[in-house]
Tab-separated table of C-alpha atoms and ligand atoms in Angstrom:
chain	number	residue	atom	x	y	z
A	1	MET	CA	-160.684	307.665	172.349
A	2	SER	CA	-164.136	308.544	170.948
A	3	ASP	CA	-167.332	307.810	172.859
A	4	PRO	CA	-168.729	304.329	172.323
A	5	ARG	CA	-171.523	304.075	169.757
A	6	LEU	CA	-174.993	303.151	170.976
A	7	HIS	CA	-176.854	300.670	168.765
A	8	ASN	CA	-180.471	299.566	168.837
A	9	VAL	CA	-179.433	295.980	168.299
A	10	LEU	CA	-176.046	294.338	168.166
A	11	ILE	CA	-175.848	290.843	166.695
A	12	ILE	CA	-172.956	288.555	167.600
A	13	GLY	CA	-172.262	285.927	164.944
A	14	SER	CA	-172.825	285.634	161.202
A	15	GLY	CA	-174.058	282.150	160.418
A	16	PRO	CA	-177.609	281.666	159.101
A	17	ALA	CA	-179.034	282.738	162.490
A	18	GLY	CA	-177.032	285.954	162.837
A	19	LEU	CA	-177.450	287.053	159.226
A	20	THR	CA	-181.168	286.297	159.148
A	21	ALA	CA	-181.536	288.320	162.347
A	22	ALA	CA	-179.545	291.103	160.648
A	23	ILE	CA	-181.813	291.034	157.567
A	24	TYR	CA	-184.991	291.233	159.649
A	25	ALA	CA	-183.654	293.841	162.063
A	26	ALA	CA	-182.427	295.983	159.163
A	27	ARG	CA	-185.799	295.751	157.433
A	28	ALA	CA	-187.412	296.896	160.693
A	29	ASN	CA	-185.200	299.989	160.439
A	30	LEU	CA	-183.277	299.091	163.601
A	31	LYS	CA	-179.921	299.740	161.858
A	32	PRO	CA	-178.339	296.624	163.357
A	33	ILE	CA	-174.636	296.095	163.709
A	34	CYS	CA	-173.460	292.516	163.244
A	35	ILE	CA	-170.100	291.532	164.700
A	36	GLU	CA	-169.531	288.722	162.250
A	37	GLY	CA	-166.446	287.156	163.864
A	38	PHE	CA	-162.899	286.729	162.660
A	39	ASN	CA	-161.517	283.462	164.025
A	40	ALA	CA	-163.061	282.923	167.459
A	41	GLY	CA	-163.009	279.258	168.423
A	42	GLY	CA	-161.477	278.286	165.085
A	43	LEU	CA	-164.568	279.458	163.229
A	44	ILE	CA	-164.607	282.150	160.584
A	45	ALA	CA	-167.250	284.673	159.604
A	46	GLY	CA	-170.175	282.782	158.118
A	47	GLY	CA	-169.884	279.921	160.606
A	48	GLN	CA	-170.043	276.215	160.000
A	49	LEU	CA	-171.585	276.411	156.533
A	50	MET	CA	-168.309	277.931	155.333
A	51	PHE	CA	-166.884	274.414	155.791
A	52	THR	CA	-169.731	272.630	154.031
A	53	THR	CA	-169.781	271.608	150.393
A	54	ASP	CA	-173.173	271.091	148.847
A	55	VAL	CA	-176.159	272.178	150.891
A	56	GLU	CA	-179.022	270.218	149.415
A	57	ASN	CA	-181.664	270.796	152.051
A	58	PHE	CA	-181.917	274.585	152.224
A	59	PRO	CA	-185.268	275.470	150.628
A	60	GLY	CA	-185.113	277.411	147.397
A	61	PHE	CA	-182.035	275.718	145.933
A	62	PRO	CA	-183.317	272.630	144.113
A	63	GLU	CA	-179.881	271.920	142.644
A	64	GLY	CA	-178.125	272.506	145.982
A	65	ILE	CA	-175.771	275.351	146.787
A	66	HIS	CA	-172.220	275.524	148.098
A	67	GLY	CA	-172.195	276.440	151.810
A	68	ALA	CA	-169.819	279.388	151.364
A	69	GLU	CA	-171.930	280.743	148.502
A	70	LEU	CA	-175.102	280.481	150.557
A	71	MET	CA	-173.436	282.446	153.364
A	72	GLN	CA	-172.118	285.075	150.951
A	73	ARG	CA	-175.651	285.546	149.613
A	74	MET	CA	-177.043	285.945	153.137
A	75	ARG	CA	-174.271	288.422	153.949
A	76	ASP	CA	-174.952	290.415	150.766
A	77	GLN	CA	-178.650	290.433	151.596
A	78	ALA	CA	-178.026	291.686	155.148
A	79	GLU	CA	-175.795	294.508	153.858
A	80	ARG	CA	-178.233	295.396	151.110
A	81	GLN	CA	-180.981	295.755	153.695
A	82	GLY	CA	-178.794	298.119	155.705
A	83	ALA	CA	-177.033	296.003	158.324
A	84	GLU	CA	-173.497	297.044	159.259
A	85	LEU	CA	-171.056	294.133	159.361
A	86	VAL	CA	-167.850	294.214	161.370
A	87	THR	CA	-165.229	291.516	160.789
A	88	ALA	CA	-163.857	291.061	164.295
A	89	ASP	CA	-164.359	288.899	167.365
A	90	VAL	CA	-166.273	289.950	170.446
A	91	GLN	CA	-163.883	289.695	173.396
A	92	LYS	CA	-166.082	290.473	176.374
A	93	VAL	CA	-169.677	291.365	177.208
A	94	ASP	CA	-171.431	292.917	180.182
A	95	PHE	CA	-175.173	292.322	180.270
A	96	SER	CA	-175.584	293.332	183.916
A	97	ALA	CA	-177.060	296.746	183.053
A	98	ARG	CA	-178.571	298.487	180.029
A	99	PRO	CA	-177.338	299.611	177.617
A	100	PHE	CA	-175.398	296.360	177.276
A	101	LYS	CA	-171.634	296.581	176.775
A	102	VAL	CA	-169.803	294.607	174.112
A	103	TRP	CA	-166.038	294.855	173.607
A	104	VAL	CA	-164.827	294.050	170.104
A	105	GLY	CA	-161.430	293.362	168.550
A	106	GLU	CA	-158.058	292.223	169.755
A	107	GLY	CA	-157.157	293.856	173.012
A	108	GLU	CA	-160.865	294.615	173.658
A	109	ASP	CA	-160.183	297.919	171.925
A	110	VAL	CA	-163.652	298.965	170.741
A	111	LEU	CA	-166.554	299.259	173.160
A	112	HIS	CA	-170.058	299.146	171.683
A	113	LEU	CA	-173.243	299.889	173.606
A	114	ALA	CA	-176.495	298.199	172.632
A	115	LYS	CA	-180.105	298.491	173.725
A	116	ALA	CA	-180.600	294.845	172.710
A	117	VAL	CA	-178.303	291.976	171.765
A	118	ILE	CA	-178.877	288.891	169.652
A	119	ILE	CA	-176.420	286.063	170.335
A	120	ALA	CA	-175.858	283.829	167.320
A	121	THR	CA	-172.348	282.517	167.928
A	122	GLY	CA	-173.084	278.934	166.909
A	123	ALA	CA	-171.053	275.903	167.843
A	124	ARG	CA	-167.568	274.630	166.967
A	125	ALA	CA	-166.090	271.266	166.111
A	126	ASN	CA	-164.990	268.858	168.842
A	127	TYR	CA	-161.719	266.919	168.851
A	128	LEU	CA	-160.854	263.566	170.432
A	129	GLY	CA	-158.563	265.127	173.042
A	130	LEU	CA	-155.444	263.056	172.272
A	131	PRO	CA	-152.127	264.875	172.851
A	132	SER	CA	-150.821	263.682	169.468
A	133	GLU	CA	-153.998	264.943	167.781
A	134	ASP	CA	-153.414	268.359	169.285
A	135	GLN	CA	-149.735	268.425	168.297
A	136	LEU	CA	-150.555	267.485	164.713
A	137	LYS	CA	-153.425	269.943	164.184
A	138	ASN	CA	-152.956	271.662	160.826
A	139	LYS	CA	-150.199	269.135	160.087
A	140	GLY	CA	-152.598	266.430	158.970
A	141	VAL	CA	-155.213	266.634	161.734
A	142	SER	CA	-158.246	268.679	160.713
A	143	ALA	CA	-161.941	269.096	161.467
A	144	CYS	CA	-162.717	270.449	158.023
A	145	ALA	CA	-162.481	268.330	154.898
A	146	VAL	CA	-163.633	271.166	152.681
A	147	CYS	CA	-160.835	273.399	153.974
A	148	ASP	CA	-157.997	270.874	154.047
A	149	GLY	CA	-159.054	267.884	151.966
A	150	ALA	CA	-157.409	269.109	148.773
A	151	LEU	CA	-154.017	268.962	150.512
A	152	TYR	CA	-154.393	265.178	150.635
A	153	ARG	CA	-155.568	264.614	147.081
A	154	GLY	CA	-154.631	261.106	145.945
A	155	GLN	CA	-153.559	260.114	149.464
A	156	ASP	CA	-154.992	257.951	152.253
A	157	VAL	CA	-157.056	259.615	154.955
A	158	VAL	CA	-159.027	258.681	158.061
A	159	VAL	CA	-162.356	260.188	159.162
A	160	VAL	CA	-163.574	259.756	162.749
A	161	GLY	CA	-167.267	259.819	163.707
A	162	GLY	CA	-170.618	258.298	162.868
A	163	GLY	CA	-172.951	261.283	162.477
A	164	ASP	CA	-174.018	263.267	159.430
A	165	SER	CA	-170.832	265.329	159.534
A	166	ALA	CA	-168.660	262.220	159.352
A	167	MET	CA	-170.700	260.922	156.388
A	168	GLU	CA	-170.349	264.260	154.645
A	169	GLU	CA	-166.625	264.524	155.295
A	170	ALA	CA	-166.020	260.924	154.198
A	171	SER	CA	-167.973	261.223	150.957
A	172	TYR	CA	-166.339	264.552	150.122
A	173	LEU	CA	-162.867	263.133	150.750
A	174	ALA	CA	-163.658	259.987	148.747
A	175	GLY	CA	-163.987	262.253	145.733
A	176	LEU	CA	-160.407	263.467	146.226
A	177	CYS	CA	-158.402	260.842	148.043
A	178	LYS	CA	-157.055	257.397	147.240
A	179	SER	CA	-158.771	255.857	150.259
A	180	VAL	CA	-160.920	256.927	153.190
A	181	THR	CA	-161.091	254.836	156.362
A	182	LEU	CA	-164.085	255.815	158.472
A	183	VAL	CA	-163.563	254.963	162.149
A	184	HIS	CA	-166.684	254.824	164.322
A	185	ARG	CA	-166.880	253.784	167.951
A	186	ARG	CA	-170.174	251.901	167.653
A	187	ASP	CA	-171.469	249.298	165.234
A	188	GLU	CA	-174.187	251.515	163.830
A	189	PHE	CA	-174.172	255.055	162.566
A	190	ARG	CA	-176.002	257.938	164.172
A	191	ALA	CA	-176.256	259.615	160.740
A	192	SER	CA	-179.511	259.815	158.810
A	193	LYS	CA	-180.111	257.070	156.255
A	194	ALA	CA	-179.926	259.636	153.450
A	195	MET	CA	-176.426	260.657	154.530
A	196	GLN	CA	-175.321	257.050	155.066
A	197	ASN	CA	-176.400	256.319	151.506
A	198	ARG	CA	-173.816	258.801	150.246
A	199	LEU	CA	-171.122	256.392	151.417
A	200	THR	CA	-172.431	253.394	149.533
A	201	SER	CA	-171.638	254.985	146.185
A	202	HIS	CA	-167.943	255.110	147.030
A	203	ASP	CA	-165.781	252.027	146.757
A	204	ARG	CA	-162.865	253.992	148.190
A	205	ILE	CA	-164.465	254.174	151.650
A	206	ARG	CA	-163.688	251.455	154.194
A	207	ILE	CA	-165.608	251.441	157.473
A	208	LEU	CA	-164.177	250.314	160.809
A	209	PHE	CA	-167.147	249.929	163.149
A	210	SER	CA	-166.553	249.549	166.907
A	211	HIS	CA	-163.083	251.056	166.643
A	212	VAL	CA	-161.534	254.045	168.369
A	213	VAL	CA	-158.461	256.082	167.520
A	214	GLU	CA	-155.899	255.727	170.312
A	215	ASP	CA	-153.024	257.692	168.846
A	216	VAL	CA	-152.078	259.800	165.834
A	217	LEU	CA	-148.626	259.066	164.428
A	218	ASP	CA	-146.092	260.541	164.047
A	219	VAL	CA	-145.400	263.509	166.309
A	220	ALA	CA	-141.643	262.942	165.923
A	221	GLU	CA	-141.964	263.481	162.156
A	222	ASP	CA	-144.258	266.495	162.678
A	223	ARG	CA	-146.822	265.089	160.226
A	224	VAL	CA	-149.495	262.420	160.128
A	225	THR	CA	-148.255	259.051	158.864
A	226	ALA	CA	-150.881	256.742	160.428
A	227	VAL	CA	-153.391	256.350	163.231
A	228	ARG	CA	-153.381	253.573	165.790
A	229	VAL	CA	-156.883	252.217	166.314
A	230	LYS	CA	-158.323	249.694	168.741
A	231	ASP	CA	-161.064	247.191	167.974
A	232	LEU	CA	-163.454	247.612	170.914
A	233	LYS	CA	-164.861	244.103	170.488
A	234	THR	CA	-161.535	242.240	170.532
A	235	GLY	CA	-159.262	244.810	172.143
A	236	ASP	CA	-156.804	244.358	169.254
A	237	PRO	CA	-154.808	247.406	168.158
A	238	SER	CA	-153.914	248.014	164.526
A	239	ILE	CA	-152.243	250.674	162.430
A	240	VAL	CA	-154.049	252.513	159.623
A	241	PRO	CA	-151.471	254.227	157.417
A	242	CYS	CA	-152.717	257.660	156.307
A	243	GLN	CA	-151.566	261.209	155.670
A	244	ALA	CA	-154.464	262.976	157.398
A	245	MET	CA	-157.130	262.447	160.036
A	246	PHE	CA	-160.407	264.371	159.834
A	247	VAL	CA	-162.332	264.533	163.102
A	248	ALA	CA	-166.131	264.822	162.794
A	249	ILE	CA	-167.472	264.025	166.251
A	250	GLY	CA	-169.891	266.803	167.030
A	251	HIS	CA	-169.793	270.321	168.348
A	252	THR	CA	-169.490	272.558	171.387
A	253	PRO	CA	-171.596	275.709	171.692
A	254	MET	CA	-169.697	278.995	171.523
A	255	THR	CA	-170.938	280.282	174.860
A	256	GLU	CA	-167.703	280.918	176.785
A	257	LEU	CA	-168.226	284.678	176.463
A	258	PHE	CA	-171.617	284.525	178.129
A	259	LYS	CA	-170.800	282.490	181.245
A	260	GLY	CA	-172.271	284.185	184.289
A	261	GLN	CA	-174.203	286.602	182.048
A	262	VAL	CA	-177.091	284.534	180.709
A	263	GLU	CA	-178.505	281.207	181.844
A	264	MET	CA	-177.250	278.061	180.149
A	265	HIS	CA	-178.242	274.423	180.111
A	266	SER	CA	-175.869	271.972	181.805
A	267	ASN	CA	-174.442	271.088	178.346
A	268	GLY	CA	-173.363	274.702	177.832
A	269	TYR	CA	-176.032	275.695	175.290
A	270	LEU	CA	-177.919	278.927	176.010
A	271	ARG	CA	-181.292	278.554	177.676
A	272	THR	CA	-184.223	280.203	175.908
A	273	GLN	CA	-187.851	280.256	176.936
A	274	PRO	CA	-189.697	277.470	175.082
A	275	SER	CA	-190.609	278.351	171.488
A	276	THR	CA	-188.940	281.762	171.737
A	277	ALA	CA	-185.490	283.317	171.343
A	278	THR	CA	-185.773	285.004	174.746
A	279	THR	CA	-182.899	284.364	177.173
A	280	SER	CA	-182.829	284.882	180.929
A	281	VAL	CA	-181.737	288.530	180.397
A	282	PRO	CA	-184.479	290.874	179.130
A	283	GLY	CA	-183.242	292.423	175.901
A	284	VAL	CA	-180.806	289.596	175.109
A	285	PHE	CA	-181.969	287.029	172.576
A	286	ALA	CA	-180.363	283.830	171.281
A	287	ALA	CA	-180.692	282.176	167.886
A	288	GLY	CA	-179.245	279.234	166.020
A	289	ASP	CA	-176.946	276.440	167.181
A	290	VAL	CA	-175.800	278.350	170.267
A	291	ALA	CA	-179.187	277.481	171.781
A	292	ASP	CA	-180.015	274.334	169.799
A	293	TRP	CA	-178.367	270.943	170.087
A	294	VAL	CA	-181.366	269.113	168.653
A	295	TYR	CA	-182.031	270.342	165.111
A	296	ARG	CA	-178.776	272.177	164.267
A	297	GLN	CA	-179.784	272.885	160.696
A	298	ALA	CA	-179.100	275.981	158.627
A	299	VAL	CA	-182.812	276.414	158.049
A	300	THR	CA	-183.721	276.143	161.744
A	301	ALA	CA	-180.911	278.543	162.597
A	302	ALA	CA	-182.269	281.006	160.039
A	303	GLY	CA	-185.768	280.533	161.460
A	304	THR	CA	-184.676	281.279	165.009
A	305	GLY	CA	-182.661	284.258	163.734
A	306	CYS	CA	-185.912	285.639	162.335
A	307	MET	CA	-187.670	284.944	165.652
A	308	ALA	CA	-184.913	286.715	167.589
A	309	ALA	CA	-185.135	289.831	165.408
A	310	LEU	CA	-188.934	289.991	165.630
A	311	GLU	CA	-188.876	289.514	169.405
A	312	CYS	CA	-186.118	292.086	169.681
A	313	GLU	CA	-188.092	294.640	167.666
A	314	ARG	CA	-191.179	294.129	169.852
A	315	TRP	CA	-189.111	294.295	173.016
A	316	LEU	CA	-187.440	297.542	171.924
A	317	SER	CA	-190.728	299.184	170.967
A	318	SER	CA	-192.352	298.235	174.270
A	319	HIS	CA	-189.353	299.493	176.237
A	320	GLU	CA	-188.942	302.713	174.314
A	321	ALA	CA	-192.644	303.578	174.314
B	1	LIG	P1	-173.424	264.215	165.936
B	1	LIG	O1	-174.683	263.917	165.213
B	1	LIG	O2	-173.468	264.576	167.373
B	1	LIG	O3	-172.508	262.933	165.760
B	1	LIG	C1	-171.264	262.860	166.398
B	1	LIG	C2	-170.648	261.509	166.087
B	1	LIG	O4	-169.336	261.480	166.659
B	1	LIG	C3	-171.445	260.367	166.688
B	1	LIG	O5	-171.467	259.278	165.801
B	1	LIG	C4	-170.641	260.030	167.953
B	1	LIG	O6	-170.660	258.680	168.277
B	1	LIG	C5	-169.228	260.380	167.542
B	1	LIG	N1	-168.413	260.804	168.680
B	1	LIG	C6	-168.700	261.777	169.586
B	1	LIG	N2	-167.696	261.898	170.473
B	1	LIG	C7	-166.772	260.988	170.118
B	1	LIG	C8	-165.517	260.624	170.655
B	1	LIG	N3	-164.988	261.246	171.709
B	1	LIG	N4	-164.830	259.630	170.046
B	1	LIG	C9	-165.340	259.007	168.961
B	1	LIG	N5	-166.520	259.311	168.404
B	1	LIG	C10	-167.229	260.281	168.982
B	1	LIG	O7	-172.593	265.379	165.233
B	1	LIG	P2	-172.506	265.803	163.694
B	1	LIG	O8	-172.306	264.650	162.824
B	1	LIG	O9	-171.525	266.893	163.680
B	1	LIG	O10	-173.951	266.392	163.374
B	1	LIG	C11	-174.448	267.457	164.166
B	1	LIG	C12	-175.819	267.885	163.655
B	1	LIG	O11	-175.680	268.512	162.378
B	1	LIG	C13	-176.772	266.732	163.467
B	1	LIG	O12	-178.051	267.147	163.849
B	1	LIG	C14	-176.728	266.481	161.991
B	1	LIG	O13	-177.943	265.927	161.500
B	1	LIG	C15	-176.479	267.850	161.433
B	1	LIG	N6	-175.762	267.787	160.144
B	1	LIG	C16	-176.507	267.756	158.996
B	1	LIG	C17	-175.869	267.715	157.774
B	1	LIG	C18	-176.694	267.743	156.526
B	1	LIG	O14	-177.892	267.503	156.615
B	1	LIG	N7	-176.117	268.027	155.370
B	1	LIG	C19	-174.479	267.649	157.698
B	1	LIG	C20	-173.750	267.640	158.880
B	1	LIG	C21	-174.410	267.710	160.104
B	1	LIG	P3	-172.009	257.975	168.825
B	1	LIG	O15	-172.876	257.823	167.633
B	1	LIG	O16	-171.492	256.698	169.383
B	1	LIG	O17	-172.545	258.898	169.862
């Protein structure tokens, strides 16, 4: 086996944070390598925006842009500036000594060494945790309307959640499906008013406030035929016939790899020094949703990716001087 390559900066993740960091680091002539991911945690290279339809709030796109197209443009820009992209998952890291060690690929088969690391692994979708939900994943249960919605064209579907993601999933599906039943556990939405307004234009969306999903039917048939919901105010159960259930109830940071290596908050997100991308390990920086449960926007992720690359460049020059 050949000797491991030593990089100035290795970036883990390829959402807006990772690719912006790659663009800035490449322009600083750091020759960054970006391990863009393959399918870690159910995500794909490009991150959550790959599952988003129209992005209407990323500056510079007055008409909006499809999430996957925006990510392709960022990827092209990173490559054009000289970043090396590797389509694989990081399996293990060791930040206990420099150069840092990062094992990449199935079977941890490629070891990379890096003088500095930028973590931009993002966050992944949460599920309700019902056994039937788990058994029917990819058989009608999904966390991605953009990926799977077309399979249920002209059919009845359920969306669970009350945040912006649930609004987005419901309005997207209403454009494809016969009916969308939105199930939310409280009697008001968490979503922004602008996102809630998207629902009002659709007469195919029915909202069940103060309801929870108790079971997904029918495991015996190996496909979704309905969900059983409970009205939290009356305790009454009822059946909502449907062919798919889309879960949109928030996210979990992709920090499993870094447990015991860098400090985290109690909710699992990486801890950075206020207003910086600096983690508890000198030379390791964090950007994007992996360290942000407050803003979680593509534009803030890109902004912190830029911060991470600039801090990384300064850190490398002060340590190599
Ligand atoms: P979120 O804002 O955390 O909302 C999660 C929703 O799921 C909440 O309504 C929550 O209910 C519900 N929920 C959580 N756990 C649940 C459970 N076990 N059972 C039933 N319901 C449950 O997550 P998000 O909607 O994914 O949004 C995340 C961030 O991304 C937000 O900052 C959002 O603004 C942003 N975002 C923006 C856009 C956009 O601008 N285009 C699109 C998508 C997301 P409660 O309300 O009762 O807590």
